[in-house]
């Protein structure tokens, strides 16, 4: 293992996902300023992070949200070509796709253990744990109706006043929201 190098063109890049996000741009800049080789994963050429002067390469992949299996397969292939690379996923979607494909088990990924990730993204469980720990949870919450049943159960268990608001093709109906507030 050669480790990370501050030499341009080093064989061990840091690969940052989700090139169109500001957090990816911030990471590319931070790593690049330290002289590290940074490569960017993006759904299109000319992404926000990929356009940074610190991005040594930009890899166009399938959309992580619309085509998660194709995205994960492309990431796996890229990492197989760079076995010492460190992948830094920057969104919940990217990290979830990586876990679903088993990539953290066979590549270097800057990520928490899968069970910690799953616990953190399970909003219903997180609210229930917060209430159990005595942390403040909202007194009233507006939920989409129809919506995620598990969240509604968690809010109810946390003794929150659950206010259902209708949704349409564009999301939460603001006229209904105005009525209940």
CSV table of N, CA and C in Angstrom, one decimal:
chain,number,residue,atom,x,y,z
A,1,UNK,N,0.8,-1.2,0.0
A,1,UNK,CA,0.0,0.0,0.0
A,1,UNK,C,0.9,1.2,0.0
A,2,UNK,N,0.6,2.1,-0.9
A,2,UNK,CA,1.4,3.3,-1.0
A,2,UNK,C,0.9,4.5,-0.2
A,3,UNK,N,-0.3,4.5,0.1
A,3,UNK,CA,-0.9,5.6,0.9
A,3,UNK,C,-1.2,6.8,0.1
A,4,UNK,N,-1.6,7.9,0.7
A,4,UNK,CA,-2.0,9.1,0.0
A,4,UNK,C,-0.8,10.0,-0.1
A,5,UNK,N,-0.7,10.6,-1.3
A,5,UNK,CA,0.5,11.4,-1.6
A,5,UNK,C,0.1,12.8,-1.9
A,6,UNK,N,1.0,13.7,-1.6
A,6,UNK,CA,0.8,15.1,-2.0
A,6,UNK,C,1.4,15.4,-3.3
A,7,UNK,N,1.7,14.4,-4.0
A,7,UNK,CA,2.3,14.6,-5.4
A,7,UNK,C,1.3,14.5,-6.4
A,8,UNK,N,1.2,15.5,-7.3
A,8,UNK,CA,0.2,15.5,-8.4
A,8,UNK,C,0.3,14.2,-9.2
A,9,UNK,N,-0.8,13.6,-9.5
A,9,UNK,CA,-0.8,12.3,-10.3
A,9,UNK,C,-0.5,11.1,-9.4
A,10,UNK,N,-0.6,11.3,-8.1
A,10,UNK,CA,-0.3,10.1,-7.2
A,10,UNK,C,-1.3,9.0,-7.6
A,11,UNK,N,-0.9,7.7,-7.4
A,11,UNK,CA,-1.7,6.6,-7.8
A,11,UNK,C,-2.9,6.3,-6.8
A,12,UNK,N,-2.9,7.0,-5.7
A,12,UNK,CA,-4.0,6.7,-4.8
A,12,UNK,C,-4.9,7.9,-4.6
A,13,UNK,N,-5.9,8.1,-5.6
A,13,UNK,CA,-6.7,9.3,-5.5
A,13,UNK,C,-7.8,9.2,-4.4
A,14,UNK,N,-8.3,10.3,-4.0
A,14,UNK,CA,-9.5,10.4,-3.2
A,14,UNK,C,-10.6,10.6,-4.2
A,15,UNK,N,-11.6,9.8,-4.2
A,15,UNK,CA,-12.7,9.8,-5.1
A,15,UNK,C,-13.9,10.4,-4.4
A,16,UNK,N,-14.5,11.5,-4.8
A,16,UNK,CA,-15.6,12.2,-4.2
A,16,UNK,C,-16.8,12.0,-5.0
A,17,UNK,N,-17.9,11.5,-4.4
A,17,UNK,CA,-19.1,11.3,-5.1
A,17,UNK,C,-20.0,12.6,-5.2
A,18,UNK,N,-21.0,12.5,-6.0
A,18,UNK,CA,-22.0,13.6,-6.1
A,18,UNK,C,-21.5,14.9,-6.4
A,19,UNK,N,-20.8,15.0,-7.6
A,19,UNK,CA,-20.1,16.2,-8.0
A,19,UNK,C,-20.9,17.4,-8.1
A,20,UNK,N,-22.2,17.3,-8.2
A,20,UNK,CA,-23.0,18.5,-8.3
A,20,UNK,C,-23.5,19.1,-7.0
A,21,UNK,N,-22.9,18.6,-5.9
A,21,UNK,CA,-23.3,19.2,-4.6
A,21,UNK,C,-22.2,20.1,-4.0
A,22,UNK,N,-22.6,21.0,-3.2
A,22,UNK,CA,-21.6,21.9,-2.6
A,22,UNK,C,-20.7,21.2,-1.7
A,23,UNK,N,-21.2,20.2,-1.0
A,23,UNK,CA,-20.3,19.5,-0.1
A,23,UNK,C,-19.2,18.8,-0.8
A,24,UNK,N,-19.5,18.3,-2.0
A,24,UNK,CA,-18.4,17.7,-2.8
A,24,UNK,C,-17.4,18.7,-3.3
A,25,UNK,N,-17.9,19.9,-3.7
A,25,UNK,CA,-17.0,20.9,-4.1
A,25,UNK,C,-16.1,21.3,-2.9
A,26,UNK,N,-16.6,21.5,-1.7
A,26,UNK,CA,-15.8,21.8,-0.6
A,26,UNK,C,-14.8,20.7,-0.3
A,27,UNK,N,-15.1,19.5,-0.4
A,27,UNK,CA,-14.1,18.4,-0.2
A,27,UNK,C,-13.1,18.4,-1.3
A,28,UNK,N,-13.4,18.6,-2.5
A,28,UNK,CA,-12.4,18.6,-3.6
A,28,UNK,C,-11.4,19.8,-3.3
A,29,UNK,N,-12.0,20.9,-3.0
A,29,UNK,CA,-11.1,22.0,-2.7
A,29,UNK,C,-10.2,21.8,-1.5
A,30,UNK,N,-10.7,21.2,-0.4
A,30,UNK,CA,-9.9,21.0,0.8
A,30,UNK,C,-8.8,19.9,0.5
A,31,UNK,N,-9.2,18.8,-0.1
A,31,UNK,CA,-8.2,17.8,-0.4
A,31,UNK,C,-7.2,18.3,-1.4
A,32,UNK,N,-7.6,19.1,-2.4
A,32,UNK,CA,-6.8,19.6,-3.5
A,32,UNK,C,-5.8,20.6,-2.9
A,33,UNK,N,-6.2,21.4,-2.0
A,33,UNK,CA,-5.3,22.4,-1.4
A,33,UNK,C,-4.2,21.7,-0.6
A,34,UNK,N,-4.4,20.5,-0.2
A,34,UNK,CA,-3.4,19.8,0.6
A,34,UNK,C,-2.5,19.0,-0.4
A,35,UNK,N,-2.7,19.2,-1.7
A,35,UNK,CA,-1.9,18.5,-2.7
A,35,UNK,C,-2.3,17.1,-3.0
A,36,UNK,N,-3.5,16.7,-2.6
A,36,UNK,CA,-3.9,15.3,-2.8
A,36,UNK,C,-4.6,15.3,-4.2
A,37,UNK,N,-4.5,14.1,-4.8
A,37,UNK,CA,-5.2,13.9,-6.1
A,37,UNK,C,-6.6,13.6,-5.8
A,38,UNK,N,-7.5,14.3,-6.4
A,38,UNK,CA,-9.0,14.1,-6.2
A,38,UNK,C,-9.7,13.9,-7.5
A,39,UNK,N,-10.5,12.9,-7.6
A,39,UNK,CA,-11.3,12.6,-8.7
A,39,UNK,C,-12.8,12.7,-8.3
A,40,UNK,N,-13.6,13.1,-9.2
A,40,UNK,CA,-15.0,13.4,-8.9
A,40,UNK,C,-16.0,12.4,-9.7
A,41,UNK,N,-17.0,11.9,-9.0
A,41,UNK,CA,-18.1,11.2,-9.7
A,41,UNK,C,-19.2,12.1,-9.9
A,42,UNK,N,-19.8,12.1,-11.1
A,42,UNK,CA,-20.9,13.0,-11.3
A,42,UNK,C,-21.8,12.4,-12.4
A,43,UNK,N,-23.1,12.9,-12.4
A,43,UNK,CA,-24.0,12.4,-13.4
A,43,UNK,C,-23.9,13.1,-14.7
A,44,UNK,N,-23.1,14.1,-14.8
A,44,UNK,CA,-22.9,14.8,-16.0
A,44,UNK,C,-21.5,15.4,-16.1
A,45,UNK,N,-21.0,15.7,-17.2
A,45,UNK,CA,-19.7,16.4,-17.4
A,45,UNK,C,-19.9,17.9,-16.9
A,46,UNK,N,-18.8,18.4,-16.4
A,46,UNK,CA,-18.9,19.8,-15.9
A,46,UNK,C,-19.6,20.1,-14.7
A,47,UNK,N,-19.6,19.1,-13.8
A,47,UNK,CA,-20.3,19.2,-12.5
A,47,UNK,C,-19.6,20.3,-11.7
A,48,UNK,N,-20.3,20.7,-10.6
A,48,UNK,CA,-19.8,21.8,-9.8
A,48,UNK,C,-18.4,21.4,-9.2
A,49,UNK,N,-18.2,20.2,-8.6
A,49,UNK,CA,-17.0,19.8,-8.1
A,49,UNK,C,-16.0,19.5,-9.2
A,50,UNK,N,-16.5,18.9,-10.3
A,50,UNK,CA,-15.6,18.5,-11.4
A,50,UNK,C,-15.0,19.6,-12.1
A,51,UNK,N,-15.6,20.8,-12.0
A,51,UNK,CA,-15.1,22.0,-12.7
A,51,UNK,C,-14.0,22.7,-11.8
A,52,UNK,N,-13.8,22.2,-10.6
A,52,UNK,CA,-12.8,22.8,-9.7
A,52,UNK,C,-11.4,22.6,-10.3
A,53,UNK,N,-10.5,23.6,-10.1
A,53,UNK,CA,-9.2,23.4,-10.6
A,53,UNK,C,-8.5,22.3,-9.8
A,54,UNK,N,-9.0,21.9,-8.7
A,54,UNK,CA,-8.4,20.8,-7.9
A,54,UNK,C,-8.8,19.4,-8.4
A,55,UNK,N,-9.8,19.3,-9.2
A,55,UNK,CA,-10.3,18.0,-9.7
A,55,UNK,C,-9.4,17.5,-10.8
A,56,UNK,N,-8.7,16.4,-10.5
A,56,UNK,CA,-7.8,15.8,-11.4
A,56,UNK,C,-8.5,15.0,-12.5
A,57,UNK,N,-9.7,14.5,-12.2
A,57,UNK,CA,-10.5,13.8,-13.2
A,57,UNK,C,-12.0,13.9,-12.8
A,58,UNK,N,-12.8,13.7,-13.7
A,58,UNK,CA,-14.3,13.7,-13.5
A,58,UNK,C,-14.8,12.5,-14.2
A,59,UNK,N,-15.5,11.6,-13.5
A,59,UNK,CA,-16.1,10.4,-14.1
A,59,UNK,C,-17.6,10.5,-14.2
A,60,UNK,N,-18.1,10.4,-15.4
A,60,UNK,CA,-19.6,10.5,-15.6
A,60,UNK,C,-20.2,9.1,-15.4
A,61,UNK,N,-21.1,9.1,-14.4
A,61,UNK,CA,-21.8,7.8,-14.1
A,61,UNK,C,-23.3,8.0,-14.2
A,62,UNK,N,-24.0,6.9,-14.2
A,62,UNK,CA,-25.5,6.9,-14.1
A,62,UNK,C,-25.9,7.7,-12.9
A,63,UNK,N,-27.2,8.2,-12.9
A,63,UNK,CA,-27.7,8.9,-11.8
A,63,UNK,C,-27.9,8.0,-10.6
A,64,UNK,N,-27.3,8.4,-9.5
A,64,UNK,CA,-27.4,7.5,-8.3
A,64,UNK,C,-28.8,7.3,-7.8
A,65,UNK,N,-29.6,8.3,-8.0
A,65,UNK,CA,-31.0,8.2,-7.5
A,65,UNK,C,-31.9,7.4,-8.4
A,66,UNK,N,-31.8,7.7,-9.7
A,66,UNK,CA,-32.6,7.1,-10.7
A,66,UNK,C,-32.2,5.7,-11.1
A,67,UNK,N,-30.9,5.4,-11.1
A,67,UNK,CA,-30.4,4.1,-11.6
A,67,UNK,C,-29.3,3.6,-10.5
A,68,UNK,N,-29.8,3.3,-9.3
A,68,UNK,CA,-28.8,3.0,-8.2
A,68,UNK,C,-27.9,1.8,-8.5
A,69,UNK,N,-28.5,0.8,-9.2
A,69,UNK,CA,-27.6,-0.4,-9.4
A,69,UNK,C,-26.6,-0.1,-10.5
A,70,UNK,N,-27.0,0.6,-11.5
A,70,UNK,CA,-26.0,1.0,-12.6
A,70,UNK,C,-24.9,1.9,-12.0
A,71,UNK,N,-25.3,2.8,-11.2
A,71,UNK,CA,-24.4,3.7,-10.5
A,71,UNK,C,-23.4,3.0,-9.7
A,72,UNK,N,-23.9,2.1,-8.8
A,72,UNK,CA,-23.0,1.3,-7.9
A,72,UNK,C,-22.1,0.4,-8.7
A,73,UNK,N,-22.6,-0.2,-9.8
A,73,UNK,CA,-21.7,-1.1,-10.7
A,73,UNK,C,-20.6,-0.2,-11.3
A,74,UNK,N,-20.9,1.0,-11.7
A,74,UNK,CA,-19.8,1.8,-12.3
A,74,UNK,C,-18.8,2.2,-11.2
A,75,UNK,N,-19.3,2.5,-10.0
A,75,UNK,CA,-18.4,2.9,-8.9
A,75,UNK,C,-17.5,1.7,-8.6
A,76,UNK,N,-18.1,0.5,-8.5
A,76,UNK,CA,-17.3,-0.7,-8.2
A,76,UNK,C,-16.2,-0.9,-9.3
A,77,UNK,N,-16.6,-0.8,-10.6
A,77,UNK,CA,-15.6,-0.9,-11.6
A,77,UNK,C,-14.5,0.1,-11.5
A,78,UNK,N,-14.8,1.3,-11.2
A,78,UNK,CA,-13.8,2.4,-11.1
A,78,UNK,C,-12.9,2.1,-9.9
A,79,UNK,N,-13.4,1.7,-8.8
A,79,UNK,CA,-12.6,1.4,-7.6
A,79,UNK,C,-11.7,0.1,-7.9
A,80,UNK,N,-12.2,-0.8,-8.6
A,80,UNK,CA,-11.4,-2.0,-9.0
A,80,UNK,C,-10.2,-1.6,-9.7
A,81,UNK,N,-10.3,-0.6,-10.5
A,81,UNK,CA,-9.1,-0.1,-11.3
A,81,UNK,C,-8.2,0.7,-10.4
A,82,UNK,N,-8.6,1.1,-9.3
A,82,UNK,CA,-7.9,2.0,-8.3
A,82,UNK,C,-8.0,1.4,-6.9
A,83,UNK,N,-7.4,0.2,-6.7
A,83,UNK,CA,-7.6,-0.5,-5.4
A,83,UNK,C,-7.2,0.3,-4.2
A,84,UNK,N,-6.3,1.3,-4.3
A,84,UNK,CA,-5.9,2.0,-3.1
A,84,UNK,C,-6.7,3.3,-2.9
A,85,UNK,N,-7.6,3.6,-3.9
A,85,UNK,CA,-8.4,4.9,-3.8
A,85,UNK,C,-9.2,4.8,-2.5
A,86,UNK,N,-9.5,6.0,-2.1
A,86,UNK,CA,-10.5,6.2,-1.0
A,86,UNK,C,-11.7,6.9,-1.5
A,87,UNK,N,-12.9,6.2,-1.4
A,87,UNK,CA,-14.1,6.8,-1.9
A,87,UNK,C,-14.7,7.6,-0.7
A,88,UNK,N,-15.1,8.8,-1.0
A,88,UNK,CA,-15.8,9.7,0.0
A,88,UNK,C,-17.2,10.0,-0.5
A,89,UNK,N,-18.2,9.2,-0.1
A,89,UNK,CA,-19.6,9.4,-0.5
A,89,UNK,C,-20.1,10.7,0.2
A,90,UNK,N,-20.9,11.5,-0.5
A,90,UNK,CA,-21.3,12.8,0.2
A,90,UNK,C,-22.8,12.9,0.4
A,91,UNK,N,-23.5,11.9,-0.1
A,91,UNK,CA,-25.0,12.0,0.1
A,91,UNK,C,-25.5,10.7,0.7
A,92,UNK,N,-26.7,10.8,1.3
A,92,UNK,CA,-27.4,9.6,1.9
A,92,UNK,C,-27.7,8.6,0.7
A,93,UNK,N,-28.1,9.1,-0.4
A,93,UNK,CA,-28.4,8.2,-1.6
A,93,UNK,C,-27.1,7.5,-2.0
A,94,UNK,N,-26.0,8.2,-2.1
A,94,UNK,CA,-24.8,7.5,-2.6
A,94,UNK,C,-24.3,6.5,-1.5
A,95,UNK,N,-24.4,6.8,-0.3
A,95,UNK,CA,-23.9,5.9,0.7
A,95,UNK,C,-24.9,4.7,0.8
A,96,UNK,N,-26.2,4.9,0.7
A,96,UNK,CA,-27.1,3.8,0.7
A,96,UNK,C,-26.9,2.9,-0.5
A,97,UNK,N,-26.6,3.4,-1.7
A,97,UNK,CA,-26.4,2.6,-2.8
A,97,UNK,C,-25.1,1.8,-2.6
A,98,UNK,N,-24.1,2.4,-2.0
A,98,UNK,CA,-22.8,1.6,-1.8
A,98,UNK,C,-23.1,0.5,-0.8
A,99,UNK,N,-23.8,0.7,0.2
A,99,UNK,CA,-24.1,-0.4,1.2
A,99,UNK,C,-24.9,-1.5,0.5
A,100,UNK,N,-25.9,-1.1,-0.3
A,100,UNK,CA,-26.8,-2.1,-1.0
A,100,UNK,C,-26.0,-3.0,-1.9
A,101,UNK,N,-24.9,-2.4,-2.5
A,101,UNK,CA,-24.1,-3.2,-3.5
A,101,UNK,C,-22.9,-3.9,-2.8
A,102,UNK,N,-22.8,-3.7,-1.5
A,102,UNK,CA,-21.7,-4.3,-0.7
A,102,UNK,C,-20.3,-3.7,-1.0
A,103,UNK,N,-20.2,-2.5,-1.6
A,103,UNK,CA,-19.0,-1.9,-1.9
A,103,UNK,C,-18.1,-1.6,-0.7
A,104,UNK,N,-18.6,-1.2,0.4
A,104,UNK,CA,-17.7,-0.9,1.5
A,104,UNK,C,-17.0,-2.2,2.0
A,105,UNK,N,-17.4,-3.4,1.7
A,105,UNK,CA,-16.8,-4.6,2.1
A,105,UNK,C,-15.6,-4.9,1.2
A,106,UNK,N,-15.5,-4.3,0.0
A,106,UNK,CA,-14.4,-4.7,-0.9
A,106,UNK,C,-13.6,-3.5,-1.4
A,107,UNK,N,-13.9,-2.3,-0.9
A,107,UNK,CA,-13.1,-1.2,-1.3
A,107,UNK,C,-13.0,-0.2,-0.1
A,108,UNK,N,-12.1,0.7,-0.3
A,108,UNK,CA,-11.9,1.7,0.8
A,108,UNK,C,-12.9,2.8,0.7
A,109,UNK,N,-13.8,2.9,1.7
A,109,UNK,CA,-14.9,3.9,1.7
A,109,UNK,C,-14.9,4.6,3.0
A,110,UNK,N,-14.9,5.9,3.0
A,110,UNK,CA,-14.9,6.7,4.2
A,110,UNK,C,-16.4,6.8,4.6
A,111,UNK,N,-16.8,5.8,5.5
A,111,UNK,CA,-18.2,5.7,5.9
A,111,UNK,C,-18.3,5.0,7.2
A,112,UNK,N,-19.4,5.3,7.9
A,112,UNK,CA,-19.6,4.6,9.2
A,112,UNK,C,-20.0,3.2,9.0
A,113,UNK,N,-20.0,2.4,10.0
A,113,UNK,CA,-20.5,1.0,9.8
A,113,UNK,C,-21.9,1.0,9.3
A,114,UNK,N,-22.3,0.0,8.6
A,114,UNK,CA,-23.6,0.0,8.0
A,114,UNK,C,-24.8,0.1,9.0
A,115,UNK,N,-24.7,-0.6,10.1
A,115,UNK,CA,-25.7,-0.5,11.1
A,115,UNK,C,-25.9,0.9,11.7
A,116,UNK,N,-24.8,1.7,11.8
A,116,UNK,CA,-24.9,3.1,12.3
A,116,UNK,C,-25.5,3.9,11.2
A,117,UNK,N,-25.2,3.7,10.0
A,117,UNK,CA,-25.8,4.4,8.9
A,117,UNK,C,-27.3,4.2,8.9
A,118,UNK,N,-27.7,2.9,8.9
A,118,UNK,CA,-29.1,2.6,8.9
A,118,UNK,C,-29.9,3.2,10.0
A,119,UNK,N,-29.3,3.2,11.2
A,119,UNK,CA,-30.0,3.8,12.4
A,119,UNK,C,-30.1,5.3,12.2
A,120,UNK,N,-29.1,5.9,11.6
A,120,UNK,CA,-29.2,7.4,11.4
A,120,UNK,C,-30.2,7.8,10.4
A,121,UNK,N,-30.4,7.0,9.3
A,121,UNK,CA,-31.3,7.4,8.3
A,121,UNK,C,-32.8,6.9,8.5
A,122,UNK,N,-33.0,6.1,9.5
A,122,UNK,CA,-34.3,5.7,9.9
A,122,UNK,C,-34.9,6.7,10.8
A,123,UNK,N,-35.6,7.7,10.1
A,123,UNK,CA,-36.1,8.8,10.9
A,123,UNK,C,-37.1,8.5,12.0
A,124,UNK,N,-37.9,7.5,11.7
A,124,UNK,CA,-38.9,7.0,12.8
A,124,UNK,C,-38.1,6.5,14.0
A,125,UNK,N,-37.1,5.7,13.8
A,125,UNK,CA,-36.3,5.1,14.9
A,125,UNK,C,-35.6,6.3,15.6
A,126,UNK,N,-35.1,7.2,14.8
A,126,UNK,CA,-34.3,8.3,15.4
A,126,UNK,C,-35.2,9.1,16.3
A,127,UNK,N,-36.4,9.4,15.9
A,127,UNK,CA,-37.3,10.2,16.7
A,127,UNK,C,-37.7,9.4,18.0
A,128,UNK,N,-37.9,8.1,17.9
A,128,UNK,CA,-38.2,7.3,19.0
A,128,UNK,C,-37.1,7.3,20.0
A,129,UNK,N,-35.9,7.1,19.5
A,129,UNK,CA,-34.7,7.1,20.4
A,129,UNK,C,-34.5,8.5,21.1
A,130,UNK,N,-34.7,9.5,20.3
A,130,UNK,CA,-34.6,10.9,20.9
A,130,UNK,C,-35.6,11.0,22.1
A,131,UNK,N,-36.9,10.6,21.8
A,131,UNK,CA,-37.9,10.7,22.9
A,131,UNK,C,-37.5,9.8,24.1
A,132,UNK,N,-37.0,8.6,23.9
A,132,UNK,CA,-36.6,7.7,24.9
A,132,UNK,C,-35.4,8.3,25.7
A,133,UNK,N,-34.6,9.1,25.1
A,133,UNK,CA,-33.4,9.7,25.7
A,133,UNK,C,-33.8,11.0,26.4
A,134,UNK,N,-35.0,11.4,26.3
A,134,UNK,CA,-35.4,12.6,27.0
A,134,UNK,C,-35.1,13.9,26.2
A,135,UNK,N,-34.8,13.7,24.9
A,135,UNK,CA,-34.5,14.9,24.1
A,135,UNK,C,-35.8,15.5,23.6
A,136,UNK,N,-35.8,16.7,23.4
A,136,UNK,CA,-37.0,17.4,22.9
A,136,UNK,C,-37.3,16.9,21.5
A,137,UNK,N,-38.6,16.6,21.3
A,137,UNK,CA,-39.1,16.3,19.9
A,137,UNK,C,-40.2,17.2,19.7
A,138,UNK,N,-40.5,17.5,18.4
A,138,UNK,CA,-41.6,18.5,18.1
A,138,UNK,C,-42.9,18.1,18.8
A,139,UNK,N,-43.6,19.2,19.3
A,139,UNK,CA,-44.9,19.0,19.9
A,139,UNK,C,-46.0,18.7,18.8
A,140,UNK,N,-45.8,19.4,17.7
A,140,UNK,CA,-46.7,19.1,16.5
A,140,UNK,C,-45.9,19.0,15.3
A,141,UNK,N,-46.3,18.0,14.4
A,141,UNK,CA,-45.6,17.8,13.2
A,141,UNK,C,-46.7,17.7,12.1
A,142,UNK,N,-46.3,18.2,10.9
A,142,UNK,CA,-47.1,18.1,9.7
A,142,UNK,C,-46.6,17.0,8.9
A,143,UNK,N,-47.4,16.0,8.5
A,143,UNK,CA,-47.0,14.9,7.8
A,143,UNK,C,-47.8,14.8,6.5
A,144,UNK,N,-47.2,14.3,5.4
A,144,UNK,CA,-47.8,14.1,4.2
A,144,UNK,C,-48.9,13.0,4.3
A,145,UNK,N,-50.0,13.2,3.7
A,145,UNK,CA,-51.1,12.2,3.7
A,145,UNK,C,-51.6,12.0,2.3
A,146,UNK,N,-51.4,10.9,1.7
A,146,UNK,CA,-50.8,9.7,2.3
A,146,UNK,C,-49.3,9.9,2.4
A,147,UNK,N,-48.6,9.3,3.4
A,147,UNK,CA,-47.2,9.4,3.6
A,147,UNK,C,-46.6,8.2,4.2
A,148,UNK,N,-45.4,8.3,4.8
A,148,UNK,CA,-44.7,7.2,5.4
A,148,UNK,C,-45.3,6.9,6.7
A,149,UNK,N,-45.9,5.7,6.8
A,149,UNK,CA,-46.6,5.3,8.0
A,149,UNK,C,-45.7,5.2,9.2
A,150,UNK,N,-44.5,4.7,9.0
A,150,UNK,CA,-43.5,4.5,10.1
A,150,UNK,C,-43.2,5.9,10.8
A,151,UNK,N,-43.1,6.9,10.1
A,151,UNK,CA,-42.8,8.2,10.7
A,151,UNK,C,-44.0,8.7,11.5
A,152,UNK,N,-45.2,8.4,11.0
A,152,UNK,CA,-46.4,8.8,11.7
A,152,UNK,C,-46.5,8.0,13.1
A,153,UNK,N,-46.2,6.8,13.0
A,153,UNK,CA,-46.1,5.9,14.3
A,153,UNK,C,-45.1,6.5,15.3
A,154,UNK,N,-43.9,6.9,14.7
A,154,UNK,CA,-42.9,7.4,15.6
A,154,UNK,C,-43.3,8.7,16.2
A,155,UNK,N,-43.9,9.6,15.4
A,155,UNK,CA,-44.4,10.9,16.0
A,155,UNK,C,-45.4,10.7,17.1
A,156,UNK,N,-46.3,9.7,16.8
A,156,UNK,CA,-47.4,9.4,17.8
A,156,UNK,C,-46.8,8.9,19.0
A,157,UNK,N,-45.8,8.0,18.9
A,157,UNK,CA,-45.2,7.4,20.1
A,157,UNK,C,-44.4,8.4,20.9
A,158,UNK,N,-43.9,9.5,20.2
A,158,UNK,CA,-43.2,10.5,20.9
A,158,UNK,C,-44.2,11.6,21.4
A,159,UNK,N,-45.5,11.3,21.3
A,159,UNK,CA,-46.6,12.1,21.9
A,159,UNK,C,-46.7,13.4,21.1
A,160,UNK,N,-46.3,13.4,19.9
A,160,UNK,CA,-46.5,14.7,19.1
A,160,UNK,C,-47.9,14.7,18.5
A,161,UNK,N,-48.4,15.9,18.3
A,161,UNK,CA,-49.7,16.1,17.6
A,161,UNK,C,-49.4,16.0,16.1
A,162,UNK,N,-49.9,14.9,15.5
A,162,UNK,CA,-49.7,14.6,14.1
A,162,UNK,C,-50.8,15.3,13.3
A,163,UNK,N,-50.4,16.2,12.3
A,163,UNK,CA,-51.3,16.9,11.5
A,163,UNK,C,-51.1,16.5,10.1
A,164,UNK,N,-52.0,15.7,9.5
A,164,UNK,CA,-51.9,15.2,8.2
A,164,UNK,C,-52.3,16.3,7.2
A,165,UNK,N,-51.5,16.4,6.1
A,165,UNK,CA,-51.8,17.4,5.0
A,165,UNK,C,-51.7,16.7,3.7
A,166,UNK,N,-52.7,16.9,2.9
A,166,UNK,CA,-52.9,16.2,1.6
A,166,UNK,C,-51.7,16.6,0.7
A,167,UNK,N,-51.4,15.7,-0.2
A,167,UNK,CA,-50.3,15.9,-1.2
A,167,UNK,C,-51.0,15.7,-2.6
A,168,UNK,N,-50.3,16.3,-3.6
A,168,UNK,CA,-50.7,16.2,-5.0
A,168,UNK,C,-49.5,15.9,-5.8
A,169,UNK,N,-49.6,16.0,-7.1
A,169,UNK,CA,-48.4,15.6,-8.0
A,169,UNK,C,-47.2,16.5,-7.7
A,170,UNK,N,-47.4,17.7,-7.1
A,170,UNK,CA,-46.2,18.6,-6.8
A,170,UNK,C,-45.7,18.5,-5.4
A,171,UNK,N,-46.3,17.6,-4.6
A,171,UNK,CA,-45.9,17.4,-3.2
A,171,UNK,C,-47.0,17.9,-2.3
A,172,UNK,N,-46.5,18.5,-1.1
A,172,UNK,CA,-47.4,18.9,-0.1
A,172,UNK,C,-48.3,20.1,-0.6
A,173,UNK,N,-49.6,20.0,-0.4
A,173,UNK,CA,-50.5,21.0,-0.9
A,173,UNK,C,-50.4,22.2,0.0
A,174,UNK,N,-49.9,23.3,-0.5
A,174,UNK,CA,-49.7,24.5,0.4
A,174,UNK,C,-51.0,25.1,0.8
A,175,UNK,N,-52.0,25.0,0.0
A,175,UNK,CA,-53.3,25.5,0.5
A,175,UNK,C,-53.8,24.8,1.7
A,176,UNK,N,-53.6,23.5,1.7
A,176,UNK,CA,-54.0,22.7,2.9
A,176,UNK,C,-53.1,23.0,4.1
A,177,UNK,N,-51.8,23.2,3.8
A,177,UNK,CA,-50.9,23.5,4.9
A,177,UNK,C,-51.3,24.9,5.5
A,178,UNK,N,-51.6,25.8,4.7
A,178,UNK,CA,-52.1,27.1,5.2
A,178,UNK,C,-53.3,27.0,6.1
A,179,UNK,N,-54.2,26.1,5.7
A,179,UNK,CA,-55.4,25.9,6.4
A,179,UNK,C,-55.2,25.3,7.8
A,180,UNK,N,-54.2,24.3,7.9
A,180,UNK,CA,-54.0,23.7,9.2
A,180,UNK,C,-53.1,24.5,10.1
A,181,UNK,N,-52.3,25.4,9.6
A,181,UNK,CA,-51.4,26.2,10.4
A,181,UNK,C,-52.2,27.4,10.8
